[in-house]
CSV table of C-alpha atoms in Angstrom, one decimal:
chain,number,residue,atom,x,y,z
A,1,UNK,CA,-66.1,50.8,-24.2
A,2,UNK,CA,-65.1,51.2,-20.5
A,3,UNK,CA,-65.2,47.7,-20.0
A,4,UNK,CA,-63.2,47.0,-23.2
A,5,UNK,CA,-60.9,49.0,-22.0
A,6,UNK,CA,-60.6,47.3,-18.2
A,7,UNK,CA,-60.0,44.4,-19.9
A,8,UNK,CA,-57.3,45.7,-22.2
A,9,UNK,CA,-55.6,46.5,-18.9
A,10,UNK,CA,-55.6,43.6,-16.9
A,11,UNK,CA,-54.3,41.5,-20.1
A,12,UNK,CA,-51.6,44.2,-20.2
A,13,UNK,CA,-51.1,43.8,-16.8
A,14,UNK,CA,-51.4,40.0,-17.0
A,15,UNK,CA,-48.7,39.7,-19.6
A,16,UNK,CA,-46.6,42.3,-17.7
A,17,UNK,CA,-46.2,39.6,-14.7
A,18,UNK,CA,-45.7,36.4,-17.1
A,19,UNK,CA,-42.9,38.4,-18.5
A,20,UNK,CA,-41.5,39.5,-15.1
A,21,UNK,CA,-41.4,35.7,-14.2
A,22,UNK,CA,-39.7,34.7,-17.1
A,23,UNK,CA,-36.9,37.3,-16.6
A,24,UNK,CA,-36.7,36.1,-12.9
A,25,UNK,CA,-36.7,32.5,-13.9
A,26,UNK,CA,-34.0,33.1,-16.7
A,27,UNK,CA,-31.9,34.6,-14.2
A,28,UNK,CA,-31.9,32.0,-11.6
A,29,UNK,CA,-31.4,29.4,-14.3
A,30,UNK,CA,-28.1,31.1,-16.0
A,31,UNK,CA,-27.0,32.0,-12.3
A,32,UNK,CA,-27.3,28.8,-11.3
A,33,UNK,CA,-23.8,27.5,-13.6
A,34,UNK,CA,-21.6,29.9,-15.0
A,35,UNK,CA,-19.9,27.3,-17.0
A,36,UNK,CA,-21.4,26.6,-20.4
A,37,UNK,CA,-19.3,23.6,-21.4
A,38,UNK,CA,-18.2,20.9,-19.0
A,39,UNK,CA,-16.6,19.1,-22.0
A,40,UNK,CA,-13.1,20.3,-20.3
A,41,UNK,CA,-11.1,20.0,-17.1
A,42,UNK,CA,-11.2,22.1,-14.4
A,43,UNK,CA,-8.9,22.7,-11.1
A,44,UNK,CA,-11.5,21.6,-7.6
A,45,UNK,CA,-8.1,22.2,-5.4
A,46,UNK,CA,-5.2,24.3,-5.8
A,47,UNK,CA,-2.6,25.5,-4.1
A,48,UNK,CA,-2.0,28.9,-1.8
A,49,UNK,CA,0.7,31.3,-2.5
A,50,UNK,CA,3.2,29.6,-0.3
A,51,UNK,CA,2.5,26.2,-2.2
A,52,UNK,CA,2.5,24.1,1.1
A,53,UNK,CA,-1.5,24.0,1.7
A,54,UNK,CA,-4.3,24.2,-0.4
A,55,UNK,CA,-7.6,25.6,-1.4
A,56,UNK,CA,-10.7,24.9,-3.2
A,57,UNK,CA,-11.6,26.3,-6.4
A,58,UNK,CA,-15.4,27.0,-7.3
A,59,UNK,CA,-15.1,25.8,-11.3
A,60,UNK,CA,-14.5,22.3,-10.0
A,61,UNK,CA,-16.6,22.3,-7.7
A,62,UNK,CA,-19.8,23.4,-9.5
A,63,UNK,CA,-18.8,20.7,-12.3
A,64,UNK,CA,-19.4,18.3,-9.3
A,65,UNK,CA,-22.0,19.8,-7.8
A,66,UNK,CA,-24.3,19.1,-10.4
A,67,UNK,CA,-23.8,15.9,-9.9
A,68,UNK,CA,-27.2,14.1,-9.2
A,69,UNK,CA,-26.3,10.2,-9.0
A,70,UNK,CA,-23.7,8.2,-7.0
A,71,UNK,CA,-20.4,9.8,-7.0
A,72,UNK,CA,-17.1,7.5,-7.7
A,73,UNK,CA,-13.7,9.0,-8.6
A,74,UNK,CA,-11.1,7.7,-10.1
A,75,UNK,CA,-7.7,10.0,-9.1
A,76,UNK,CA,-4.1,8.9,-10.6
A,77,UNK,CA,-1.2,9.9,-8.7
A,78,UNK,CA,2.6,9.7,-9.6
A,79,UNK,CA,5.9,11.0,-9.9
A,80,UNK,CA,6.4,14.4,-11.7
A,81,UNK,CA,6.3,14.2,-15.2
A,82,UNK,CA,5.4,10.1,-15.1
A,83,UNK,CA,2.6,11.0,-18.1
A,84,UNK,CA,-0.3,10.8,-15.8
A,85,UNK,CA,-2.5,13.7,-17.8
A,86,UNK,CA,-1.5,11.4,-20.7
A,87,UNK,CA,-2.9,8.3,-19.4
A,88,UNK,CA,-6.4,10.3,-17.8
A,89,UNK,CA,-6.6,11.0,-21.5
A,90,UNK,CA,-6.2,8.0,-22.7
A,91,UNK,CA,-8.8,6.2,-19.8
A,92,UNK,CA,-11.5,8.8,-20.9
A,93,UNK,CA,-10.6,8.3,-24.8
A,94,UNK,CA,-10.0,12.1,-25.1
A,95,UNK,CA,-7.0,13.8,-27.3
A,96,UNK,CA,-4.2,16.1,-25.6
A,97,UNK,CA,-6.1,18.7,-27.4
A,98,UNK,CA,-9.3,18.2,-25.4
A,99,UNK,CA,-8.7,16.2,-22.6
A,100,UNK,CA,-6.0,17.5,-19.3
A,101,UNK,CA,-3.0,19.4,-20.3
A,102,UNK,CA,-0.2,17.0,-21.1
A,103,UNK,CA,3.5,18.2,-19.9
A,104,UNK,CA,5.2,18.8,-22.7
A,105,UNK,CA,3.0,21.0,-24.3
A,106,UNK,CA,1.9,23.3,-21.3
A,107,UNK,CA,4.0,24.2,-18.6
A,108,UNK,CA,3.4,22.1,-16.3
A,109,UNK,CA,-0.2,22.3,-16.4
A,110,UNK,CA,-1.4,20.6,-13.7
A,111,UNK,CA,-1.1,22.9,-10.2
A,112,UNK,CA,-3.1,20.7,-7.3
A,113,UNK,CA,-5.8,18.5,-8.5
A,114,UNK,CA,-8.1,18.9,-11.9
A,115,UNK,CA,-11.6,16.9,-12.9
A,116,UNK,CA,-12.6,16.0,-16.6
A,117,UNK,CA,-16.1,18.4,-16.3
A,118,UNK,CA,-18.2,15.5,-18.0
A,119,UNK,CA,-18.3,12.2,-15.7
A,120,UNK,CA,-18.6,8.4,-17.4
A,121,UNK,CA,-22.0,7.4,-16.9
A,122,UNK,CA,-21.4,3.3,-15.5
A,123,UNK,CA,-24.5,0.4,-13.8
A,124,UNK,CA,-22.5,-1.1,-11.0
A,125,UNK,CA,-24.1,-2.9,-9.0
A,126,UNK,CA,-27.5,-1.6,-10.6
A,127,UNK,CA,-26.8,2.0,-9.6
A,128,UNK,CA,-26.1,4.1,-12.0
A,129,UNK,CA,-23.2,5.7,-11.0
A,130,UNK,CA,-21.4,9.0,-12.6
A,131,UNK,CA,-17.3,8.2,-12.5
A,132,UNK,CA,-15.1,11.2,-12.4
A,133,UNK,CA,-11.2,11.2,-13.2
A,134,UNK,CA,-8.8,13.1,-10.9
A,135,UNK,CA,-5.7,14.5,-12.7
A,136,UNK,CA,-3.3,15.5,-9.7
A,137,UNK,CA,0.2,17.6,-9.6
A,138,UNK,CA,3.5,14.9,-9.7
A,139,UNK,CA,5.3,14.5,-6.7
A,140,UNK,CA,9.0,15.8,-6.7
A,141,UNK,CA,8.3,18.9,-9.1
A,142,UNK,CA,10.6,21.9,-8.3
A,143,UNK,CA,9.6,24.7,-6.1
A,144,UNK,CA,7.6,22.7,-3.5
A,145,UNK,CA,7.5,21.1,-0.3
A,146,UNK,CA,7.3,17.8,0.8
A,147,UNK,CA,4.3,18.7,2.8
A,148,UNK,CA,2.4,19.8,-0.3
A,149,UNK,CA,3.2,16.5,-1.9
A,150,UNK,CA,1.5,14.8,0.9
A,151,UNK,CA,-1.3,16.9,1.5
A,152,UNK,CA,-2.5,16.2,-2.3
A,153,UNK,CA,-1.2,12.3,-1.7
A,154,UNK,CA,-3.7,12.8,0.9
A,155,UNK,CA,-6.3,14.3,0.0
A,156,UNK,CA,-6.5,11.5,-3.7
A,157,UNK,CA,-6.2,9.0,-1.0
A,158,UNK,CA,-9.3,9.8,0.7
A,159,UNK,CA,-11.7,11.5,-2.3
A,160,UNK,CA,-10.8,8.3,-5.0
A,161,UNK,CA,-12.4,5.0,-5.2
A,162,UNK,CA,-9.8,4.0,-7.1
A,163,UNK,CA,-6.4,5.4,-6.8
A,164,UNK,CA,-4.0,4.4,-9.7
A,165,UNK,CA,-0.2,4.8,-8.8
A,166,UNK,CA,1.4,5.5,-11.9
A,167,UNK,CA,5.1,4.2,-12.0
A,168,UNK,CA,7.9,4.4,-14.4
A,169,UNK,CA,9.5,1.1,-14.9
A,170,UNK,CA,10.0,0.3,-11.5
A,171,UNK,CA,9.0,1.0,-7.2
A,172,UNK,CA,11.3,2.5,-5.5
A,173,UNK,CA,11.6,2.9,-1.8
A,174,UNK,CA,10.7,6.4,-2.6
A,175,UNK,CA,7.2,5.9,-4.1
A,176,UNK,CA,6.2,3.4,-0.9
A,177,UNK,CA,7.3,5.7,1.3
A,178,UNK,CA,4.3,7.9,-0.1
A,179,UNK,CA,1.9,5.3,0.6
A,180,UNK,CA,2.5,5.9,4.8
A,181,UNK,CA,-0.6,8.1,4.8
A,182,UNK,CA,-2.7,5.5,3.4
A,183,UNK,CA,-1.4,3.1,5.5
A,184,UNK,CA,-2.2,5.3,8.5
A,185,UNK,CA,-5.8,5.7,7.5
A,186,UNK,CA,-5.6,2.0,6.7
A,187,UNK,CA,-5.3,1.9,10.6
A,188,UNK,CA,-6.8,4.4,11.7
A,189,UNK,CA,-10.4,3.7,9.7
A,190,UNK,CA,-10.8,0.1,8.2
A,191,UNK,CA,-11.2,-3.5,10.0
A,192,UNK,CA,-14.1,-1.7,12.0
A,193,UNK,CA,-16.9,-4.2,13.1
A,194,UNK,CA,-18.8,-5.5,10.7
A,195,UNK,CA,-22.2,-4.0,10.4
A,196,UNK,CA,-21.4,-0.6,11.5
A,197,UNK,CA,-20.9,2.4,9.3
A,198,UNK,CA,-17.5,3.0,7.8
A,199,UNK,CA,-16.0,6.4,7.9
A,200,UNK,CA,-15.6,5.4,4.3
A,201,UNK,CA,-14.7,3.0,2.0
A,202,UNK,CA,-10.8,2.3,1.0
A,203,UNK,CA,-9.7,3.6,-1.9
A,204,UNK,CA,-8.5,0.5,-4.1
A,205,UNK,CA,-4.8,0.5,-4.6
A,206,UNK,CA,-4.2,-0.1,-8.4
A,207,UNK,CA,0.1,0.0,-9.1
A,208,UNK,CA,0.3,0.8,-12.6
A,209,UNK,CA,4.1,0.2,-14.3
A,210,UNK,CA,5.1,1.9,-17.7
A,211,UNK,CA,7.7,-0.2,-18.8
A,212,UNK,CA,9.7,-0.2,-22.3
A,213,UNK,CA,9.6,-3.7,-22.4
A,214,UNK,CA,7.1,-6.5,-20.3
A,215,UNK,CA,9.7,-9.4,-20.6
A,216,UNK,CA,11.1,-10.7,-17.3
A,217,UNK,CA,9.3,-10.3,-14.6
A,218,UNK,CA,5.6,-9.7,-14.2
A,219,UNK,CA,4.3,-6.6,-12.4
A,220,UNK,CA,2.7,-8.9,-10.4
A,221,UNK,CA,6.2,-9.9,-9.0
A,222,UNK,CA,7.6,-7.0,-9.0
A,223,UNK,CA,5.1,-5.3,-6.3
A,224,UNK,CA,5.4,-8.5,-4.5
A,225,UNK,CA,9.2,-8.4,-4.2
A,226,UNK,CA,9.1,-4.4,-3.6
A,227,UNK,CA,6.9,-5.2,-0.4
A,228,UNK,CA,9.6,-7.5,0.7
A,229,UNK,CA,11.3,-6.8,4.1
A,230,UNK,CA,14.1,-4.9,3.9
A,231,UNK,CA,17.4,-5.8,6.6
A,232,UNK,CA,17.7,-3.2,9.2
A,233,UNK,CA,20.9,-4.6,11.4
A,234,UNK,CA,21.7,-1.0,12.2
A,235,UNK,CA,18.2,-0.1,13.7
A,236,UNK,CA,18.0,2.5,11.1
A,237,UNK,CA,14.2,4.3,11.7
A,238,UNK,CA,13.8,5.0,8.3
A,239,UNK,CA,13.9,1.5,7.4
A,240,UNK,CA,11.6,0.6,10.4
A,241,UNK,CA,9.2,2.5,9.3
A,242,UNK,CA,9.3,1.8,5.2
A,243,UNK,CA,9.3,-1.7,6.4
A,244,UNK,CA,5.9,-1.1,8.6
A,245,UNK,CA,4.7,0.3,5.4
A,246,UNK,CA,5.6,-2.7,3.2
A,247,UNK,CA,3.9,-4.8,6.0
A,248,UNK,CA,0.8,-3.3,6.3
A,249,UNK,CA,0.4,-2.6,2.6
A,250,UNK,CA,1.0,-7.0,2.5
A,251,UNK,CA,-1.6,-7.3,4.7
A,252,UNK,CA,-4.1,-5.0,2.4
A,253,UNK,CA,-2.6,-7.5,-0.7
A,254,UNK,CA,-6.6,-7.7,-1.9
A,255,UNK,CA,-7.7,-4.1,-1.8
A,256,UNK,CA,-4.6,-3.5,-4.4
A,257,UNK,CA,-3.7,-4.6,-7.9
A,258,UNK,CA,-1.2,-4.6,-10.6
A,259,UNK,CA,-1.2,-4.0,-14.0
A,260,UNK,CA,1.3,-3.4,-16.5
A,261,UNK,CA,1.5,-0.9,-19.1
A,262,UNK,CA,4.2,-0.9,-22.6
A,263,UNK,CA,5.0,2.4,-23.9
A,264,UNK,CA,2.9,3.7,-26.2
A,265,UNK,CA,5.2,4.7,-28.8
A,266,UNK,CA,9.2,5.0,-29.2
A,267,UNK,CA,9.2,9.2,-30.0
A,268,UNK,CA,7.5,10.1,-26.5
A,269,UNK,CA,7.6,14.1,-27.3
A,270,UNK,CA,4.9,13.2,-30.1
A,271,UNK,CA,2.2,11.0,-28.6
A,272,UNK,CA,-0.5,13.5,-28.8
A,273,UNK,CA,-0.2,13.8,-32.8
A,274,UNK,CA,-0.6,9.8,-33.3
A,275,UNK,CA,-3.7,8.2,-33.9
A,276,UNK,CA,-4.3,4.8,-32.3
A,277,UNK,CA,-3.6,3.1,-35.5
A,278,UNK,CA,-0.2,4.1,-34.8
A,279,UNK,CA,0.6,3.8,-31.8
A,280,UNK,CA,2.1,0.4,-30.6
A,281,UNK,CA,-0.4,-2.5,-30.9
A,282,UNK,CA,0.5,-4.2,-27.7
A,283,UNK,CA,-0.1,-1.0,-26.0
A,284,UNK,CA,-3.3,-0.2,-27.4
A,285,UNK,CA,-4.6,-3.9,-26.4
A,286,UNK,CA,-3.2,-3.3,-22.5
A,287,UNK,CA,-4.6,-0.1,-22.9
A,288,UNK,CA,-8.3,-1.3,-23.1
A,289,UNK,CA,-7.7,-3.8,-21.1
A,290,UNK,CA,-7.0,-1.6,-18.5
A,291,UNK,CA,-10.2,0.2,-19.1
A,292,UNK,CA,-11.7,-2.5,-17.8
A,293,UNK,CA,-9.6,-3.4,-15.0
A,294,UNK,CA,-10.9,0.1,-13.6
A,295,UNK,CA,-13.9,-0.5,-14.4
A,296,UNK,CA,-14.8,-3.7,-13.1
A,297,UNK,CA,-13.3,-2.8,-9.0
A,298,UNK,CA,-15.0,0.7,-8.9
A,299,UNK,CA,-17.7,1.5,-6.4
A,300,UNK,CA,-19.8,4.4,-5.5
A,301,UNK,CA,-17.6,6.3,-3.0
A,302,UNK,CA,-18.9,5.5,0.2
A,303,UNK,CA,-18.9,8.2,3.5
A,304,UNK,CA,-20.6,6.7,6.5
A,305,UNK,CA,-22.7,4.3,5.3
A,306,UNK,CA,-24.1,6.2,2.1
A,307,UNK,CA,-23.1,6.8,-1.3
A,308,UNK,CA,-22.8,10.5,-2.2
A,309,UNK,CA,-24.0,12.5,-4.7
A,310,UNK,CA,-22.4,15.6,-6.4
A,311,UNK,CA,-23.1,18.2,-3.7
A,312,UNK,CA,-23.0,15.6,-0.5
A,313,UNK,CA,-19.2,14.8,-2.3
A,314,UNK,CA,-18.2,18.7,-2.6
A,315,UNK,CA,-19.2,19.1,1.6
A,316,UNK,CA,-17.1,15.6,1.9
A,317,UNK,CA,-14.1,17.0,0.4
A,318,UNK,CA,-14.5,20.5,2.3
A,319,UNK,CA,-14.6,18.7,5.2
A,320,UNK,CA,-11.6,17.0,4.5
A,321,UNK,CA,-9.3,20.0,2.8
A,322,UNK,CA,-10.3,21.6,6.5
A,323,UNK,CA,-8.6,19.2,8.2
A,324,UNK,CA,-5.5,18.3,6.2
A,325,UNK,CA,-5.0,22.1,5.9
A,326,UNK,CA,-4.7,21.5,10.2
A,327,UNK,CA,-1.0,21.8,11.7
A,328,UNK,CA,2.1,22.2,9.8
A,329,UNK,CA,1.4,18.4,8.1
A,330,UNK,CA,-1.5,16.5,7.0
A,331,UNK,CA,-2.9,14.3,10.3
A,332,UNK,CA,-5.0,11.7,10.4
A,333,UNK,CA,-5.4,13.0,13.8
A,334,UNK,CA,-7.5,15.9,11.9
A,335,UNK,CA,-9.7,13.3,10.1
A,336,UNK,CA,-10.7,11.2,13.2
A,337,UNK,CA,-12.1,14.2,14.9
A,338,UNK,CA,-13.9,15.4,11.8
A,339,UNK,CA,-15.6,11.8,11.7
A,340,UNK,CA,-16.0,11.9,15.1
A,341,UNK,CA,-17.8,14.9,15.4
A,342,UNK,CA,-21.5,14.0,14.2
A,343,UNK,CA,-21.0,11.2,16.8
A,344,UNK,CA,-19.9,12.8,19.9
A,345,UNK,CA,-22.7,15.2,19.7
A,346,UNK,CA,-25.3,12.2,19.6
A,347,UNK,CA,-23.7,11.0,22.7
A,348,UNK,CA,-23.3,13.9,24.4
A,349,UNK,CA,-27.2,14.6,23.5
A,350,UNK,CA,-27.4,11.2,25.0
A,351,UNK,CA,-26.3,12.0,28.6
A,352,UNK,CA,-28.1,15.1,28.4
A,353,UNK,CA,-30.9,13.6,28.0
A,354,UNK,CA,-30.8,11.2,30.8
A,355,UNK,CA,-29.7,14.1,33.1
A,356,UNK,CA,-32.5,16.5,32.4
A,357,UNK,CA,-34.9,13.5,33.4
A,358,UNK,CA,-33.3,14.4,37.0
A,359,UNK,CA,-35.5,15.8,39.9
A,360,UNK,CA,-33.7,18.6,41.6
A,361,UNK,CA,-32.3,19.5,43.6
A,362,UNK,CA,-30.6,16.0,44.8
A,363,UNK,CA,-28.2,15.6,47.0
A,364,UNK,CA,-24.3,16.1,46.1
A,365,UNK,CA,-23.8,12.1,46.2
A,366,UNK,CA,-27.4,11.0,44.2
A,367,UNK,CA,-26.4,13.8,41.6
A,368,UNK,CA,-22.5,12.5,41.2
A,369,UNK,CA,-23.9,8.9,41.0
A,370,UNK,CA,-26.4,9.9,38.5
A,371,UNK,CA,-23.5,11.5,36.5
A,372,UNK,CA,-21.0,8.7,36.4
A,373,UNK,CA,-23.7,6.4,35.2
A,374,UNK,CA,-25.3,8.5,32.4
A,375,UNK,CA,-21.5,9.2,32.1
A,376,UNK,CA,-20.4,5.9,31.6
A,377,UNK,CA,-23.5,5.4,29.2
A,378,UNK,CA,-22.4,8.0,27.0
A,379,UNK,CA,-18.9,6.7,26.9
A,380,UNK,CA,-19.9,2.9,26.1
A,381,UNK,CA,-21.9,4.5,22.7
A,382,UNK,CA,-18.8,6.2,21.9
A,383,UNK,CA,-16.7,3.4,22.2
A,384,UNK,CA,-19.4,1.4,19.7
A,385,UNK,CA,-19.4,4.0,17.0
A,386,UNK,CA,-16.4,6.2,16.9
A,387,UNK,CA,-13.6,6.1,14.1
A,388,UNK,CA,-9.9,5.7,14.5
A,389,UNK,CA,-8.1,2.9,16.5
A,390,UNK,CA,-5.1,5.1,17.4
A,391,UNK,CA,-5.9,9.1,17.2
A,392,UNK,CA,-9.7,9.0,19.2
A,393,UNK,CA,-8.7,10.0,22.0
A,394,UNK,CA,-8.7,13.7,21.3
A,395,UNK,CA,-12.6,13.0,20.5
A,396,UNK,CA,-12.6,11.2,23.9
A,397,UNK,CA,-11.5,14.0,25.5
A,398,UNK,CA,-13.7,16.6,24.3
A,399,UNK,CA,-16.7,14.6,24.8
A,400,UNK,CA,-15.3,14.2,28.4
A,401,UNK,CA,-14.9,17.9,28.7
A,402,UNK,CA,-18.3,18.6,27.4
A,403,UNK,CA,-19.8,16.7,30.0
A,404,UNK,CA,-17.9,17.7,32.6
A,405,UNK,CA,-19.6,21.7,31.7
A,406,UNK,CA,-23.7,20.2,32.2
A,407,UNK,CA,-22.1,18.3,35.3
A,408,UNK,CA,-20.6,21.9,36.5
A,409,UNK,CA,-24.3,23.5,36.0
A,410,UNK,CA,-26.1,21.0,37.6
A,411,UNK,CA,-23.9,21.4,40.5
A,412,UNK,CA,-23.8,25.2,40.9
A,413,UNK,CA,-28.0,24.8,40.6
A,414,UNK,CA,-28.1,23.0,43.7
């Protein structure tokens, strides 16, 4: 009977632990997501109180995070009130019901920049490769600054594979004006030599035009003539410098597209009540068409040689938010040094390395020589692998000053 009984109690207390385990195990698995459907959109950055920088926000974030495949984004950027919700919608086959708030029915939904929570599942390349869509707040809205416009310009410039530029009718000087920052990072980050890693990859430029009617000239044309010098007899700088823009942007002619888009329907206000069966015909055909357009020039996104996954792409963009938050206007200054950061440590671990080989104590000269050369070493990797043509110096610099500090302890040693 004792023994009965012994047993009894280490089933009990067997059972006791499988049960303890399975509470522990529930736990960590519903802490682990606090969102139950990712069949939505959710805001990944929004804006602070003042509305001039930004901020992350976790529901994004963890719709990313879970993320386990290559990463590729698709953002689309525009004018205020230009239908860009409308068109995400439309791209991911979703109603206004489901899909990103659409203007006219919300209050000007859209604050910063949302993600559909459920990415397209594409093979490109072989990979399989989950695509999210970036919804991001129009340009020129009321109640904002400049520098808040360019900060989320920015920021879809550097997250998005593809970056659609979504146009009403026609470009105006305005709307290339915008593109300066990707111009700059044009600069500052691609053309480096081939072989190396790339900070990463360009974002391809896709100009989308809503037009009333496609007769006349082509979009084609019409991005072509927009990039067109303009004449700047008075020296005017703000001409100078749209016209650098149109220049480089010429120069980048096939990392950009066109494509053209009729409207949809004639009673605007009502698009989201209309089936596709009657909507315009013509727009339904450019409409797919389109689809694949997108789909056949995305790639993973690519940061320093390697595609990212959901979690490696949420420490990408935190990197990035840190650095166009920097100053009182987004720098690609900031984004240079962030690059460079990974790579001036292995260099400065590379002159430390030759200068703890050293026998001391040397003489004043043999350590000096020693320096320069492990100096000059150092330097040389640096000027193989570092990012940006214009803004590395500051990365220069530090690297410099870092060395000069083991330099500064060698010497007081002897």
């Amino acid at each position: 009977m004792l023994l009965l009984l012994i047993d009894f109690e280490l089933k009990m207390n067997s059972w006791r632990w499988v049960f303890v385990v399975f509470v522990i195990l529930t736990f960590l698995r519903s802490g682990s997501s606090s969102i139950e459907n990712f069949r939505q959109a959710f805001p990944i950055v929004e804006p602070d109180s003042g509305h001039t920088k930004l901020r992350l926000s976790r529901e994004g974030l963890e719709a990313i995070e879970r993320i386990t495949t290559p990463i590729s984004a698709v953002a689309v950027i525009g004018p205020y009130r230009s239908g860009k919700s409308f068109l995400l919608n439309q791209l991911l086959s979703l109603s206004c019901y489901e899909g990103f708030g659409v203007g006219h029915m919300r209050d000007t939904k859209t604050k910063g920049i949302w993600v559909w929570g459920t990415p397209l599942q594409l093979v490109i390349d072989g990979v399989n490769t989950s695509v999210i869509y970036l919804d991001t707040e129009g340009f020129e809205s009321v109640g904002k600054s400049n520098v808040y416009d360019d900060r989320i310009f920015a920021l879809a410039t550097v997250m998005s594979s593809v970056l659609i530029y979504n146009l009403a009718e026609t470009i105006r000087e305005a709307d290339i004006s915008r593109l300066s920052f990707a111009v700059e990072l044009a600069e500052e980050f691609y053309g480096r030599v081939k072989g190396q890693d790339v900070a990463f990859e360009p974002a391809k430029l896709l100009w989308l035009i809503q037009r009333d009617f496609l007769q006349g000239k082509s979009v084609q044309e019409m991005v072509y003539e927009s990039l067109q010098q303009v004449p700047n007899y008075g020296g005017d700088k703000n001409i100078a410098q749209v016209n650098q823009i149109r220049d480089y942007l010429a120069i980048m002619g096939d990392n950009s597209t066109a494509f053209s888009l009729p409207q949809p329907h004639l009673q605007r206000t009502k698009l989201c009540d209309l089936k596709d069966d009657e909507l315009d015909p013509s727009y339904v055909t450019k409409r797919e068409q389109l689809k694949d357009l997108v789909a056949s020039i995305i790639r993973p996104k690519v940061v320093q040689g390697k595609t990212l996954t959901g979690k490696q792409f949420v420490s990408f963009l935190e990197q990035i938010l840190e650095a166009l938050n920097k100053g009182d206007i987004p720098s690609t200054g900031s984004l240079v040094e962030v690059f460079n950061k990974g790579i001036l440590e292995r260099c400065l671990k590379l002159y430390n390395q030759r200068m703890d080989k050293l026998h001391l104590p040397l003489s004043e000269q043999s350590l000096q020589q020693e320096h320069d050369e492990s100096c000059q070493e150092a330097m040389e990797a640096f000027g193989e692998q570092h990012f940006g043509r214009h803004h590395a110096k500051r990365s220069v610099d530090a690297l410099d000053e870092e060395i000069q500090k083991v330099l500064s302890a060698q010497t007081n040693y002897i």
